[in-house]
PDB file of C-alpha atoms in Angstrom:
ATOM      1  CA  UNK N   1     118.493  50.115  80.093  1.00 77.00           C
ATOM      2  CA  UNK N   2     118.227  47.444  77.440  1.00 89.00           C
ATOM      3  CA  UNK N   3     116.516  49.916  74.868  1.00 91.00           C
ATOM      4  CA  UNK N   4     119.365  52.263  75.498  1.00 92.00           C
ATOM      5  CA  UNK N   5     121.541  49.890  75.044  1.00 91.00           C
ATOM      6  CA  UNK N   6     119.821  48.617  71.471  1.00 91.00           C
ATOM      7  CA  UNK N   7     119.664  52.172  70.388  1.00 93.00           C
ATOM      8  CA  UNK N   8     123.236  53.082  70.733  1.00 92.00           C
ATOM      9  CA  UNK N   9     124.426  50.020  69.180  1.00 90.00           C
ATOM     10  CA  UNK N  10     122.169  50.694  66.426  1.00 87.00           C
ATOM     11  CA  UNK N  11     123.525  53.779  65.878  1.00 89.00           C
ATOM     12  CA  UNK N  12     126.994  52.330  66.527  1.00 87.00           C
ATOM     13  CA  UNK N  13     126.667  50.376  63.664  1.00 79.00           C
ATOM     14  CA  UNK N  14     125.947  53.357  61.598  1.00 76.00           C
ATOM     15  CA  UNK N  15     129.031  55.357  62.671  1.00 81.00           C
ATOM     16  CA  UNK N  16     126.888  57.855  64.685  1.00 88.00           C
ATOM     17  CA  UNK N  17     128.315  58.234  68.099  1.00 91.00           C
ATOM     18  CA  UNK N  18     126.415  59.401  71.436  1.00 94.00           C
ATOM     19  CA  UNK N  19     126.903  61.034  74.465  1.00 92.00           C
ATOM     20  CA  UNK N  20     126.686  58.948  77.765  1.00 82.00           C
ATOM     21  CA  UNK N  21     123.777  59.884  79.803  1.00 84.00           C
ATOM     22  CA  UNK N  22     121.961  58.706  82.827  1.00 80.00           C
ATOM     23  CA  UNK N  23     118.742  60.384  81.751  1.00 85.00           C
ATOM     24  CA  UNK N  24     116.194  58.831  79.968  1.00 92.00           C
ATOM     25  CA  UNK N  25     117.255  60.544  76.761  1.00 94.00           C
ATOM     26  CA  UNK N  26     120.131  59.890  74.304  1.00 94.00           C
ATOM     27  CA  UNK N  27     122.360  62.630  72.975  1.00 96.00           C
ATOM     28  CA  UNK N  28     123.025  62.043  68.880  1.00 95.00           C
ATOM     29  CA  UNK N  29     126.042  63.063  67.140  1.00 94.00           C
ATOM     30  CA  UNK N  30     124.681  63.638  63.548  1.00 90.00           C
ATOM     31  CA  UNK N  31     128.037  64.662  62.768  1.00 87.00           C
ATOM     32  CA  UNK N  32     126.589  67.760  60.245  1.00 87.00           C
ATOM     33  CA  UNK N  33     124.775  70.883  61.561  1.00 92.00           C
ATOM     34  CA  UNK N  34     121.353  68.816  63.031  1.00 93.00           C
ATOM     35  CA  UNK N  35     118.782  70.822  61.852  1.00 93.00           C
ATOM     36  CA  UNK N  36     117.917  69.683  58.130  1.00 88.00           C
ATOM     37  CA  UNK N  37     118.048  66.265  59.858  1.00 90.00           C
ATOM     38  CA  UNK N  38     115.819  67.230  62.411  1.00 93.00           C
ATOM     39  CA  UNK N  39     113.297  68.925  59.658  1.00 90.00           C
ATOM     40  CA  UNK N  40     113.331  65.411  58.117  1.00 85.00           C
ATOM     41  CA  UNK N  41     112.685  63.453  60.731  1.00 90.00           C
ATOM     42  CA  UNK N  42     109.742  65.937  61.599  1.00 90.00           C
ATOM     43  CA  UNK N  43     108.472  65.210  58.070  1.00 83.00           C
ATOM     44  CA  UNK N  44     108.362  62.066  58.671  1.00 81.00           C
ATOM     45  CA  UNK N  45     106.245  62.386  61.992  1.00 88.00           C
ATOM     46  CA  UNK N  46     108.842  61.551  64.934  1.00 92.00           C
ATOM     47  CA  UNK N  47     109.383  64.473  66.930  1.00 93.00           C
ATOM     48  CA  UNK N  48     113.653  64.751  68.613  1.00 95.00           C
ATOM     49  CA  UNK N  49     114.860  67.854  70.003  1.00 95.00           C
ATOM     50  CA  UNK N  50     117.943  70.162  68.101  1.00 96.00           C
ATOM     51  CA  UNK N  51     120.030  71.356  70.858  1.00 96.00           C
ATOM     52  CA  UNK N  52     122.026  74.034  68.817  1.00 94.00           C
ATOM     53  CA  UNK N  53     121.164  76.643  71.594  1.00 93.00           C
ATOM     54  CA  UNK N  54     123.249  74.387  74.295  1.00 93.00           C
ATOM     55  CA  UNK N  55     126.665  75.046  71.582  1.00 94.00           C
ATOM     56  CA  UNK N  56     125.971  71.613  70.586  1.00 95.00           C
ATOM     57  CA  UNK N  57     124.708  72.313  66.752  1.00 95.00           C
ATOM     58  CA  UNK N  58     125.495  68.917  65.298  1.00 94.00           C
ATOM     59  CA  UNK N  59     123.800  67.181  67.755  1.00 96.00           C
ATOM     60  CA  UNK N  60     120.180  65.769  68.365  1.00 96.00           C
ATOM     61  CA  UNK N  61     118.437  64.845  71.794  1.00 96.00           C
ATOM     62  CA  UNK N  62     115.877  62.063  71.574  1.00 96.00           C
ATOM     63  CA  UNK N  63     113.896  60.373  74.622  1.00 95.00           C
ATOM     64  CA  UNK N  64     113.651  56.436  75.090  1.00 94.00           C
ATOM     65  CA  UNK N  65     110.613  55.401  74.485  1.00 94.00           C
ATOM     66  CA  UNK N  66     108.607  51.996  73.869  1.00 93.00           C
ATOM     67  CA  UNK N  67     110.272  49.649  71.616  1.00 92.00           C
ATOM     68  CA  UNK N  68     108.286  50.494  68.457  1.00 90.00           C
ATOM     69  CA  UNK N  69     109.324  53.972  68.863  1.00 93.00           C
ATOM     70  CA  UNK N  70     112.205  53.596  68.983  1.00 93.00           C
ATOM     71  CA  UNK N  71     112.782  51.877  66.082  1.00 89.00           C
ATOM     72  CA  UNK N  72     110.773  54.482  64.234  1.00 89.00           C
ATOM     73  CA  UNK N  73     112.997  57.297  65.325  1.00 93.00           C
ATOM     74  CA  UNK N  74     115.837  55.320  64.142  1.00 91.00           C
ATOM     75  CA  UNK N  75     114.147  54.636  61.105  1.00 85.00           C
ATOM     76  CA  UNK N  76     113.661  57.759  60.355  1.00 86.00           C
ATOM     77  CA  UNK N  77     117.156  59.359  61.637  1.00 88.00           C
ATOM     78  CA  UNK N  78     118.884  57.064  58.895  1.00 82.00           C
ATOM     79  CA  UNK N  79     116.254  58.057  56.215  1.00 77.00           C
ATOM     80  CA  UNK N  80     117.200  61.559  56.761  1.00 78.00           C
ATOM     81  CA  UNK N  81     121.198  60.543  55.807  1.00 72.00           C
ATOM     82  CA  UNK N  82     120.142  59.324  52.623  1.00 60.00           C
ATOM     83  CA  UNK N  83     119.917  62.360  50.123  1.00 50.00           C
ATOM     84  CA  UNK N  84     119.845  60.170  47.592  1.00 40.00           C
ATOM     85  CA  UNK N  85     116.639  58.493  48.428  1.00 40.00           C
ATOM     86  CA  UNK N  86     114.928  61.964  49.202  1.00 38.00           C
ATOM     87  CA  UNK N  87     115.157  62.564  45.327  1.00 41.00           C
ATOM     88  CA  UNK N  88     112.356  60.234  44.747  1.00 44.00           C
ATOM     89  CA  UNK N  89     110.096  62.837  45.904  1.00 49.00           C
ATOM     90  CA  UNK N  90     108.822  63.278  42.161  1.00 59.00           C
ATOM     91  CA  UNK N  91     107.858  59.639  41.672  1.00 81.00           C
ATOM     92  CA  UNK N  92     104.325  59.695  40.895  1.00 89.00           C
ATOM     93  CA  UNK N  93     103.122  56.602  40.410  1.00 94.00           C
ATOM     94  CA  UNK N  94     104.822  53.395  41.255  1.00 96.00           C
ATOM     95  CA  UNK N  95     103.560  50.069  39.480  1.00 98.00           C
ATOM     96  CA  UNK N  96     104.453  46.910  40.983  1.00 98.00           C
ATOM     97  CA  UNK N  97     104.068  43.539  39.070  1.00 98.00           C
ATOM     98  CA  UNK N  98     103.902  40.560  41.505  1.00 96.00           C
ATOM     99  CA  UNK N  99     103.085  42.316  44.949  1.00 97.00           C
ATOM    100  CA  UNK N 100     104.807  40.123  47.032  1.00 94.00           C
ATOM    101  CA  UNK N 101     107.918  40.295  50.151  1.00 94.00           C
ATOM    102  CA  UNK N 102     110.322  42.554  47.895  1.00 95.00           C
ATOM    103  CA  UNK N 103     107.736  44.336  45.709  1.00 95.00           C
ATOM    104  CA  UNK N 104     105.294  45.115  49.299  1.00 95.00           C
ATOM    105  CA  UNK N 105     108.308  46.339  51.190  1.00 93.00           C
ATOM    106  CA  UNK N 106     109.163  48.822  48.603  1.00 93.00           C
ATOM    107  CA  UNK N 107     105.980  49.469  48.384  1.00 94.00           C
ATOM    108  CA  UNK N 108     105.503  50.500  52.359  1.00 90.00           C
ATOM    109  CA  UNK N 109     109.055  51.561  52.999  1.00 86.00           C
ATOM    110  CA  UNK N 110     107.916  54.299  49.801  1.00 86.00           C
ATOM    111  CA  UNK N 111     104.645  54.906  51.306  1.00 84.00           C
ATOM    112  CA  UNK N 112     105.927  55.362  54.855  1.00 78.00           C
ATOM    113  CA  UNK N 113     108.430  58.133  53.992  1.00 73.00           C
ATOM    114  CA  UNK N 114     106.173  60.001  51.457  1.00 73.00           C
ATOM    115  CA  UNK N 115     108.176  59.421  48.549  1.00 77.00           C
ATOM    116  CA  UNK N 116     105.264  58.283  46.130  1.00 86.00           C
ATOM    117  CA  UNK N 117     101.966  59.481  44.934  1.00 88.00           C
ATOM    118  CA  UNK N 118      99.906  56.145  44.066  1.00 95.00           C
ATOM    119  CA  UNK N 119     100.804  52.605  43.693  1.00 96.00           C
ATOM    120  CA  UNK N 120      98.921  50.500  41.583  1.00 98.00           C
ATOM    121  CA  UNK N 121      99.362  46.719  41.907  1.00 98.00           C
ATOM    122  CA  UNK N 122      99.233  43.617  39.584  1.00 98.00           C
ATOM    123  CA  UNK N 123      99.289  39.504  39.623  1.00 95.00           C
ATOM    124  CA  UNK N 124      97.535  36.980  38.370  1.00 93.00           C
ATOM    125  CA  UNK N 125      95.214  36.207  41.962  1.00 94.00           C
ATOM    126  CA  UNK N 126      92.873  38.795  42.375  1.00 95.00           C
ATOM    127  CA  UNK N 127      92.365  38.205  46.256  1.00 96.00           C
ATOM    128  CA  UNK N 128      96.422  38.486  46.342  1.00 95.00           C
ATOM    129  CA  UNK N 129      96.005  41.611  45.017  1.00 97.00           C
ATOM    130  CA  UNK N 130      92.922  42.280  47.582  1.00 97.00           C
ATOM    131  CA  UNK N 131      94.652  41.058  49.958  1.00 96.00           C
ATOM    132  CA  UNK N 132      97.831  43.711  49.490  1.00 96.00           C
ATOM    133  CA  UNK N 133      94.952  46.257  48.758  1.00 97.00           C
ATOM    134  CA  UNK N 134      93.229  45.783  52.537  1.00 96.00           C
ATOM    135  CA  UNK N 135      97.042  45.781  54.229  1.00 95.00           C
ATOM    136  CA  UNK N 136      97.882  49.407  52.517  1.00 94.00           C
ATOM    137  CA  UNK N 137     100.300  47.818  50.250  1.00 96.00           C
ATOM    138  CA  UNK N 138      98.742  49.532  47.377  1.00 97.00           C
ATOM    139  CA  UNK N 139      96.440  52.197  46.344  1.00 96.00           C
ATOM    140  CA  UNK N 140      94.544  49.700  43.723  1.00 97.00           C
ATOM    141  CA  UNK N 141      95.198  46.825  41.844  1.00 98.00           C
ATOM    142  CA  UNK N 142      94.220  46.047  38.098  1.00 97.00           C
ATOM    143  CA  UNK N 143      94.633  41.823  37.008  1.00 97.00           C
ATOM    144  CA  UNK N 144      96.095  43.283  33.348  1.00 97.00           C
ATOM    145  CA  UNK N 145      99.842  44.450  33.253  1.00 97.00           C
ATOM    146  CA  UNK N 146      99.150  46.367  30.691  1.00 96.00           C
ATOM    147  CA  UNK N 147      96.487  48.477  32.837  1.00 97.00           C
ATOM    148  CA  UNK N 148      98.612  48.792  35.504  1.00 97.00           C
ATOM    149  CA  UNK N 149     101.834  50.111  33.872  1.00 97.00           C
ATOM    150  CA  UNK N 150      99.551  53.110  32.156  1.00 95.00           C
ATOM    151  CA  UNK N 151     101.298  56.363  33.838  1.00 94.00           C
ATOM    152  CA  UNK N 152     104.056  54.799  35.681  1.00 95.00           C
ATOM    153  CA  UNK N 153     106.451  56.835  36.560  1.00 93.00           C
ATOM    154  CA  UNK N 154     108.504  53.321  37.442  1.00 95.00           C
ATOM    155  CA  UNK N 155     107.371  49.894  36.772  1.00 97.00           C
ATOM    156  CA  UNK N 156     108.827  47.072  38.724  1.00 97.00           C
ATOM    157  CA  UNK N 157     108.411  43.623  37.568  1.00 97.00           C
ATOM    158  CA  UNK N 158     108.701  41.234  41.090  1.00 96.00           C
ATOM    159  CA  UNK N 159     107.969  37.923  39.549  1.00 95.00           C
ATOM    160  CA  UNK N 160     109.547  34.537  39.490  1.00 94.00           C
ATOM    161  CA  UNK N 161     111.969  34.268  36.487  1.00 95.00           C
ATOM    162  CA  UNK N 162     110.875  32.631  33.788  1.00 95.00           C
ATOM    163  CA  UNK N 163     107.608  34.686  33.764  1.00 96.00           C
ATOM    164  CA  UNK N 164     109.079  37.945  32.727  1.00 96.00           C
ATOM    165  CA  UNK N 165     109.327  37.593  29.321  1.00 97.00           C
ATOM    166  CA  UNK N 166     105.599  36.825  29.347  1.00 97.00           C
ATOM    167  CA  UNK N 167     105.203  40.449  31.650  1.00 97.00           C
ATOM    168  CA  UNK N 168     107.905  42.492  29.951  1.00 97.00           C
ATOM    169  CA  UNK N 169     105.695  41.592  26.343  1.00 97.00           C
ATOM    170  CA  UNK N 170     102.044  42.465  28.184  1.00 97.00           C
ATOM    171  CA  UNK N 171     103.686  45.366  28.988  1.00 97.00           C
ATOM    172  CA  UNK N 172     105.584  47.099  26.166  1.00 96.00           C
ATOM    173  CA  UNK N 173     103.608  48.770  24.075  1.00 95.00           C
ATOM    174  CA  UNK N 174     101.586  50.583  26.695  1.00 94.00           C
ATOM    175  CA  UNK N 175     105.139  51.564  29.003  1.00 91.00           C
ATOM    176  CA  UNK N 176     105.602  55.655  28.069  1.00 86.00           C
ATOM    177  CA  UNK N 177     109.301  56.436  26.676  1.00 82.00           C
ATOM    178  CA  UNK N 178     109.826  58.179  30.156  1.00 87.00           C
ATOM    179  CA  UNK N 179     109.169  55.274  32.353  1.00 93.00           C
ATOM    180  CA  UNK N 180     112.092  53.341  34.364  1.00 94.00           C
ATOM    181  CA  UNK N 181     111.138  49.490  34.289  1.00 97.00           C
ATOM    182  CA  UNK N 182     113.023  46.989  36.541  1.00 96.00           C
ATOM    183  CA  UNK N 183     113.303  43.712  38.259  1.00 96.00           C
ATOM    184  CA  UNK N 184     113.770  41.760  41.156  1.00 94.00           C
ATOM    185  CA  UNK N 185     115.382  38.336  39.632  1.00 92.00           C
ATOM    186  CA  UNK N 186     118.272  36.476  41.364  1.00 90.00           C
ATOM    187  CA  UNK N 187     119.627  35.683  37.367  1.00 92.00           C
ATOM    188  CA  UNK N 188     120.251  38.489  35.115  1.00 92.00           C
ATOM    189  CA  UNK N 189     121.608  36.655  32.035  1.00 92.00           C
ATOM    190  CA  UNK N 190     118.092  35.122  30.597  1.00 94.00           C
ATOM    191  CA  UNK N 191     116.524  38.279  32.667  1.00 95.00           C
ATOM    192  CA  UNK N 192     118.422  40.298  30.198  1.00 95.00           C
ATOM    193  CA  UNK N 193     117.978  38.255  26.893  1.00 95.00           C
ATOM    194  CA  UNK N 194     114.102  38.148  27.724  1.00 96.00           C
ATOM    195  CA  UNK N 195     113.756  41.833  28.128  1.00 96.00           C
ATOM    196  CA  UNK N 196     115.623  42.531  24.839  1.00 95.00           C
ATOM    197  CA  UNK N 197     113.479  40.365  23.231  1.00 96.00           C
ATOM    198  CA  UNK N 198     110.305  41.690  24.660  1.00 97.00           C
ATOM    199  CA  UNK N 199     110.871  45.775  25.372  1.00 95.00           C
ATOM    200  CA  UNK N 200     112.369  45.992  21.455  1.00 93.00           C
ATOM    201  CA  UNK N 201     112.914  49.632  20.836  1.00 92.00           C
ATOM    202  CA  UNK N 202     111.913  50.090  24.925  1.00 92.00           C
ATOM    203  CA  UNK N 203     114.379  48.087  26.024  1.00 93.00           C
ATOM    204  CA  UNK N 204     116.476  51.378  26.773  1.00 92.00           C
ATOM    205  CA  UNK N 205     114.479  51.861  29.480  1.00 93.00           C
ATOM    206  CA  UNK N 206     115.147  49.060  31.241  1.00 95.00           C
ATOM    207  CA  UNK N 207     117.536  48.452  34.345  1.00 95.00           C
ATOM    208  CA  UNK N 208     117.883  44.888  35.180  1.00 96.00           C
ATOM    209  CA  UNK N 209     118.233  44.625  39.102  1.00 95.00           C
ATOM    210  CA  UNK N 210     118.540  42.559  42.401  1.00 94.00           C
ATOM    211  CA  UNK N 211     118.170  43.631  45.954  1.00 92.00           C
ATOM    212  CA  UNK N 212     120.308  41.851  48.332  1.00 92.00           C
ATOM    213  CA  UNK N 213     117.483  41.101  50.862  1.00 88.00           C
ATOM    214  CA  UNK N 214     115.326  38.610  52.090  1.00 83.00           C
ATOM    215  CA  UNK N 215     113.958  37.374  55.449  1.00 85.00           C
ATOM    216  CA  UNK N 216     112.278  33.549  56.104  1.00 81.00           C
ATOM    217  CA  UNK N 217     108.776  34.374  55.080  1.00 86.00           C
ATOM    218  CA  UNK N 218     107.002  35.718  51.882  1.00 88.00           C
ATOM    219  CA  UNK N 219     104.252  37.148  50.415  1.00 92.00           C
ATOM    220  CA  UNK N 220     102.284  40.364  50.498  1.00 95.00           C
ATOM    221  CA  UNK N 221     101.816  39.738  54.586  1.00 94.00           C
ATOM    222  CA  UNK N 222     105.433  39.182  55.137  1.00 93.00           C
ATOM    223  CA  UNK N 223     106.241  42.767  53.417  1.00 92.00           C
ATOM    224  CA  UNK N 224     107.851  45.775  55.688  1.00 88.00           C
ATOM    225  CA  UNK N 225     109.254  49.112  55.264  1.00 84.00           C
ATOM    226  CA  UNK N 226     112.521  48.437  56.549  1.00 80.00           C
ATOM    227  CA  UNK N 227     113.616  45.268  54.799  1.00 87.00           C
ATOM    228  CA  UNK N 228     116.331  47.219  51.961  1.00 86.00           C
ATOM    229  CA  UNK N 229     117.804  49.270  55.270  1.00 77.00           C
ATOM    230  CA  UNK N 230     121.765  48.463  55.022  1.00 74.00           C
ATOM    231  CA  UNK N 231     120.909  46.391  52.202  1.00 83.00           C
ATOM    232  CA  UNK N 232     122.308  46.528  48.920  1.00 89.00           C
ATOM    233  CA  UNK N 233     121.138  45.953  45.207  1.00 90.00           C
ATOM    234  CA  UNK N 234     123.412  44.859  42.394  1.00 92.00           C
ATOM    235  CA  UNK N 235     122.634  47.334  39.170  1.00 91.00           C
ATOM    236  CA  UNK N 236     123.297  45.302  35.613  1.00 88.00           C
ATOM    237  CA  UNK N 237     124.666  47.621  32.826  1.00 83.00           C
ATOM    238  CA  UNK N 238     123.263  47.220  29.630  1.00 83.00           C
ATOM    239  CA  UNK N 239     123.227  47.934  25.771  1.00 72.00           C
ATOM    240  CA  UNK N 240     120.285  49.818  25.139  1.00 57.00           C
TER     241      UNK N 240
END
């Protein structure tokens, strides 16, 4: 069928083989003993089947299902290969400055695997901010940075450029000397220079950043959990 045929590509492109089959299941090759992964994808509410008992202990069975499903199971299959990711378990509260495609999708992709206790939002347009409130993008929303960052456990600053010096100042003397701030900006020369300038004796805590990932449409609406799958982000070293 064409689902079958969209899931084992999927996973294809993953390196995770499958077993043929003319059932209306697919047999996963996890290619590690299955069941932490099936635990994990349990967690995260999708139900597959460990077939250990069969002398297949690597492997997973899951059924083809609707579209949506399916892309849920898969989502969560290649959640549950990213230990990495699992770590942010202790992330407590997320702040995110500018709430719009790239801030939101953290935001849900977060949400959606558990990985975050509250998220408090902040911009300059109130029904923005209402707006990403009634869609589940955040828990609340305050219009002052400085409100918002108070308790963050991370801070991500999502606006255009040549705002985040103005942010990055709101912000710094009410960021604790635990917090991780970061940002979204395609330039990280000025980015760099402005955060310097503005964190002073916080600019330590700062890790300039850019995810590789984008789709045609933006704002808060446009936002979803799987935008940063296969994606990458480009880390900038500092002096701080």
């Amino acid at each position: 069928s064409q689902e079958r045929e969209k899931i084992c590509q999927a996973l294809a492109n993953r390196g995770v083989t499958t077993i043929p089959s003319s059932g209306n299941f697919i047999t996963i090759d996890v290619g590690r003993p299955a069941m932490p992964v099936y635990e994990a994808m349990l967690r995260s509410g999708v139900i597959v089947r460990p077939i250990g008992g069969y002398g297949m202990p690597n492997h997973l069975r899951s059924t083809i299902c609707l579209p949506e499903e399916n892309e849920r199971m898969l989502d969560a299959l290649f959640f549950a290969f990213l230990p990495v990711v699992k770590g942010l378990s202790s992330l407590n509260r997320l702040t995110i400055i500018g709430v719009g495609l790239i801030g939101g999708s953290l935001a849900r992709a977060l949400r959606k695997w558990g990985r975050v206790g509250e998220i408090v939002g902040s911009g300059r347009s109130s029904s923005h901010l209402q707006r990403a409130l009634e869609l589940g993008v955040v828990d609340r929303y305050e219009l002052d940075p400085a409100e918002a960052v108070k308790g963050a456990d991370l801070v991500v600053v999502a606006v255009p450029v040549a705002a985040t010096h103005t942010v990055l100042q709101s912000i710094a003397p009410h960021i604790n000397k635990k917090v991780v701030v970061t940002d979204v900006g395609s330039v990280k020369g000025s980015v760099v220079s402005d955060a310097e300038s503005a964190l002073g004796d916080r600019f330590g805590r700062f890790v300039p950043g850019h995810p590789i990932a984008g789709v045609e449409h933006s704002g808060v609406e446009a936002a979803f959990s799987t935008l940063f799958v296969d994606r990458k982000v480009i880390l900038t070293p500092v002096d701080g």
